[in-house]
PDB file of C-alpha atoms in Angstrom:
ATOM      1  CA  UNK A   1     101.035  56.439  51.397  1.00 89.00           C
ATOM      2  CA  UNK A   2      98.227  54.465  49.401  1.00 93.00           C
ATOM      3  CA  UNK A   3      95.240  56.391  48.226  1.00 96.00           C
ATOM      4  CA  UNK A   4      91.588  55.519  47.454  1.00 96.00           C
ATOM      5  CA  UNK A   5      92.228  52.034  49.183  1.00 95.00           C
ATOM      6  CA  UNK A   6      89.634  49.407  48.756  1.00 95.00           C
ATOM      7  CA  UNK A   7      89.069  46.501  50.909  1.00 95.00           C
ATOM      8  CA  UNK A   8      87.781  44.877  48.061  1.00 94.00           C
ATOM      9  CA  UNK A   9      83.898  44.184  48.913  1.00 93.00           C
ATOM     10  CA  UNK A  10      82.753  44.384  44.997  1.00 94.00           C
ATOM     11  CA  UNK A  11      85.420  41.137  45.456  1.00 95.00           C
ATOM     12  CA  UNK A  12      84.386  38.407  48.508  1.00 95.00           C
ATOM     13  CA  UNK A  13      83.471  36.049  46.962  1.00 95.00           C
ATOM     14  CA  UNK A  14      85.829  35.561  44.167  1.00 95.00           C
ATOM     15  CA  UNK A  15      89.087  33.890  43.633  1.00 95.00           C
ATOM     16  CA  UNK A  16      91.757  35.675  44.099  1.00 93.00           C
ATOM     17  CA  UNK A  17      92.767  35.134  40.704  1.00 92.00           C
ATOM     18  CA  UNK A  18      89.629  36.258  39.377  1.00 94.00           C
ATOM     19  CA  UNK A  19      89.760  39.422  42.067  1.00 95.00           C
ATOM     20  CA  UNK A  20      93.403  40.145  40.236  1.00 94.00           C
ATOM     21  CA  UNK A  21      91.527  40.403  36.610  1.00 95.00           C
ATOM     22  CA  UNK A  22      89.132  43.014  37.926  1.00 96.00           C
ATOM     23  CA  UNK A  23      91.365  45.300  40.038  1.00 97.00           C
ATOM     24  CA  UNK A  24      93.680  45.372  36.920  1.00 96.00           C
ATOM     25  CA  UNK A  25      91.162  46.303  34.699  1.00 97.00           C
ATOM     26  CA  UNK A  26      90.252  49.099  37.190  1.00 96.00           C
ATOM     27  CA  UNK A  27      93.815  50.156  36.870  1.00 97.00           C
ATOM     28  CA  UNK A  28      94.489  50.286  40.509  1.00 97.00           C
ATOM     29  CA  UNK A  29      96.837  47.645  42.200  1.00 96.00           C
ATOM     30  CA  UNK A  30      96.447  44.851  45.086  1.00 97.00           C
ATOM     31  CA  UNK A  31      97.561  45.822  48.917  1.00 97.00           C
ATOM     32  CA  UNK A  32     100.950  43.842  50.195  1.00 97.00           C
ATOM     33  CA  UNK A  33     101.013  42.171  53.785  1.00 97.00           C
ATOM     34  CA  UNK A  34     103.005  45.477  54.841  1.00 96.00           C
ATOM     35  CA  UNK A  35     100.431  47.822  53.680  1.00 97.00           C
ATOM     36  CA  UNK A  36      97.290  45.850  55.149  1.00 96.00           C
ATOM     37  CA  UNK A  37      99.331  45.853  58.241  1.00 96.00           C
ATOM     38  CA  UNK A  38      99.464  49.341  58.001  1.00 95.00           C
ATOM     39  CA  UNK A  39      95.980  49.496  57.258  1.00 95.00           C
ATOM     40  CA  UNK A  40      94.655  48.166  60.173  1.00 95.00           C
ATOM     41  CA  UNK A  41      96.998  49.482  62.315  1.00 95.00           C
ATOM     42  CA  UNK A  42      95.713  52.952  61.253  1.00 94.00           C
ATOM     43  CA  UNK A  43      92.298  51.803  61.072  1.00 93.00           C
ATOM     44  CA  UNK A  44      91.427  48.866  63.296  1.00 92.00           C
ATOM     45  CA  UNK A  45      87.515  49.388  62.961  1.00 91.00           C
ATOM     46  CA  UNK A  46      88.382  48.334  59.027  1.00 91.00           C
ATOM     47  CA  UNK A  47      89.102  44.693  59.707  1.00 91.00           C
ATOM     48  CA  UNK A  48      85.691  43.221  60.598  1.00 89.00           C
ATOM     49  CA  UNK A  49      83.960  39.870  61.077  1.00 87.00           C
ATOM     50  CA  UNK A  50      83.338  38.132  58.276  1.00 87.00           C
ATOM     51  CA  UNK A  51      84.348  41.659  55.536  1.00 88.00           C
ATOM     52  CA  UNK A  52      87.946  40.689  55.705  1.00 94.00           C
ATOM     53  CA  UNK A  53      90.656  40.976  52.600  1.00 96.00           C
ATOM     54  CA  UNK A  54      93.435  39.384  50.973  1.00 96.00           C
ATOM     55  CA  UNK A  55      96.384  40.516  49.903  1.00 97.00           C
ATOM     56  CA  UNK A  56      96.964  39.669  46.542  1.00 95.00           C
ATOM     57  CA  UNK A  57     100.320  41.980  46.310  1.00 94.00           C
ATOM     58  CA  UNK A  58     102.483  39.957  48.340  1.00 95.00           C
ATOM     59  CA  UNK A  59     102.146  36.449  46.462  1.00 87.00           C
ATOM     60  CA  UNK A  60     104.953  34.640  45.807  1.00 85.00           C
ATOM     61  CA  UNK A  61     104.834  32.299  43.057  1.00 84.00           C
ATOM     62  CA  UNK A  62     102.474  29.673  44.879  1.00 90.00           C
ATOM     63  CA  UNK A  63      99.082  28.570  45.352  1.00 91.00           C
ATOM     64  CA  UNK A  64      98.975  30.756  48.626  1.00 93.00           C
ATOM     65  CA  UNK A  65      97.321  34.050  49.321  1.00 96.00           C
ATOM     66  CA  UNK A  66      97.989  35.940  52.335  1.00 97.00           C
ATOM     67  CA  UNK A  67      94.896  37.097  53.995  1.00 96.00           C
ATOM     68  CA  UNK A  68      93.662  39.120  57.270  1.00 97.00           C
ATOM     69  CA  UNK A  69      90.701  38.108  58.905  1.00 95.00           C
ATOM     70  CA  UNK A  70      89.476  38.055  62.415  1.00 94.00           C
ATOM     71  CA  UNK A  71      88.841  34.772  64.544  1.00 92.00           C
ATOM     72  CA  UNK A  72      88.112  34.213  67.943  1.00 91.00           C
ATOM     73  CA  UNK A  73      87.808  37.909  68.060  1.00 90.00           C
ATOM     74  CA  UNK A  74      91.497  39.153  67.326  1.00 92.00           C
ATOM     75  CA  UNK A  75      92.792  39.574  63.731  1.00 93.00           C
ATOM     76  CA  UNK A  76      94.564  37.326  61.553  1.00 95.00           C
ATOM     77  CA  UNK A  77      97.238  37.110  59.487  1.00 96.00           C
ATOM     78  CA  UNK A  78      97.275  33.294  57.613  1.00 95.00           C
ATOM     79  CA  UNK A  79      96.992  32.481  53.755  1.00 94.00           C
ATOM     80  CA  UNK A  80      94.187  31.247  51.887  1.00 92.00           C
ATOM     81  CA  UNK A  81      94.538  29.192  48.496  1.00 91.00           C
ATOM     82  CA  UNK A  82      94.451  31.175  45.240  1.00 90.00           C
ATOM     83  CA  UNK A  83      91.719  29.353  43.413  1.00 91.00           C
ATOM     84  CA  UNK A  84      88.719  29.010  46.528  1.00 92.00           C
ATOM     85  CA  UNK A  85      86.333  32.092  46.595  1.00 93.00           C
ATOM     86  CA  UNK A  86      84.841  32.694  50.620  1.00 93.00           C
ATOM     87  CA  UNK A  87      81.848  34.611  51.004  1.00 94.00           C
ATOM     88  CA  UNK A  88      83.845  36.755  53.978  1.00 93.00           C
ATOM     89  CA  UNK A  89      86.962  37.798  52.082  1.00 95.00           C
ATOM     90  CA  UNK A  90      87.637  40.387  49.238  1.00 95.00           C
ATOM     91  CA  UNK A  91      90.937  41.420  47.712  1.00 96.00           C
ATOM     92  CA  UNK A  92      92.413  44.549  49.045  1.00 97.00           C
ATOM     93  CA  UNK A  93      93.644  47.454  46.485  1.00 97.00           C
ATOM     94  CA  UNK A  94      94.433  51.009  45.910  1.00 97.00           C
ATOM     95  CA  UNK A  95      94.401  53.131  43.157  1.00 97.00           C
ATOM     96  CA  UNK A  96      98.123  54.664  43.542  1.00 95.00           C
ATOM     97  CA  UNK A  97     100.928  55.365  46.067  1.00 93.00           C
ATOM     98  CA  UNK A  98     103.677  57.631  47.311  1.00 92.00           C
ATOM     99  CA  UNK A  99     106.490  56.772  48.899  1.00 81.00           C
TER     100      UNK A  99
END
């Protein structure tokens, strides 16, 4: 269970890496692919047109960022590179979990 989740809109715009700085220093911690799954699957009116988010939790050691989105009018699930900001897409966090 995640709590006070943020699709990251203070975030679009921003690297990734830059997005990680800032939700660290908020003490909260990025969203994994599962969770965002999760998300949406809860919440499907969350994952909209161009206010999509990343999921800076689930990196794993490369340039690549896994990201939802929607295109063509169905939702995504693809990577984006860590170091290009895009206008549409913040980075996902929450500010705790239970389990």
């Amino acid at each position: 269970m995640l709590f006070d989740l943020d699709r990251g809109a203070q975030t679009r715009n921003v690297t990734p890496e830059q997005a990680m700085v800032t939700i660290t220093e908020q003490d909260r911690t990025p969203l994994t692919i599962g969770e965002g799954i999760a998300f949406i699957t809860h919440y499907p009116d969350s994952l909209r047109k161009n206010n999509c988010f990343s999921l800076v939790g689930s990196r794993c050691g490369d340039r690549r960022v896994p990201a939802l989105w929607i295109s063509k009018g169905a939702p995504k699930l693809g990577w984006c590179w860590a170091g290009n900001p895009h206008t549409w897409l913040g980075s996902a966090s929450c500010a705790g979990r239970a389990g």
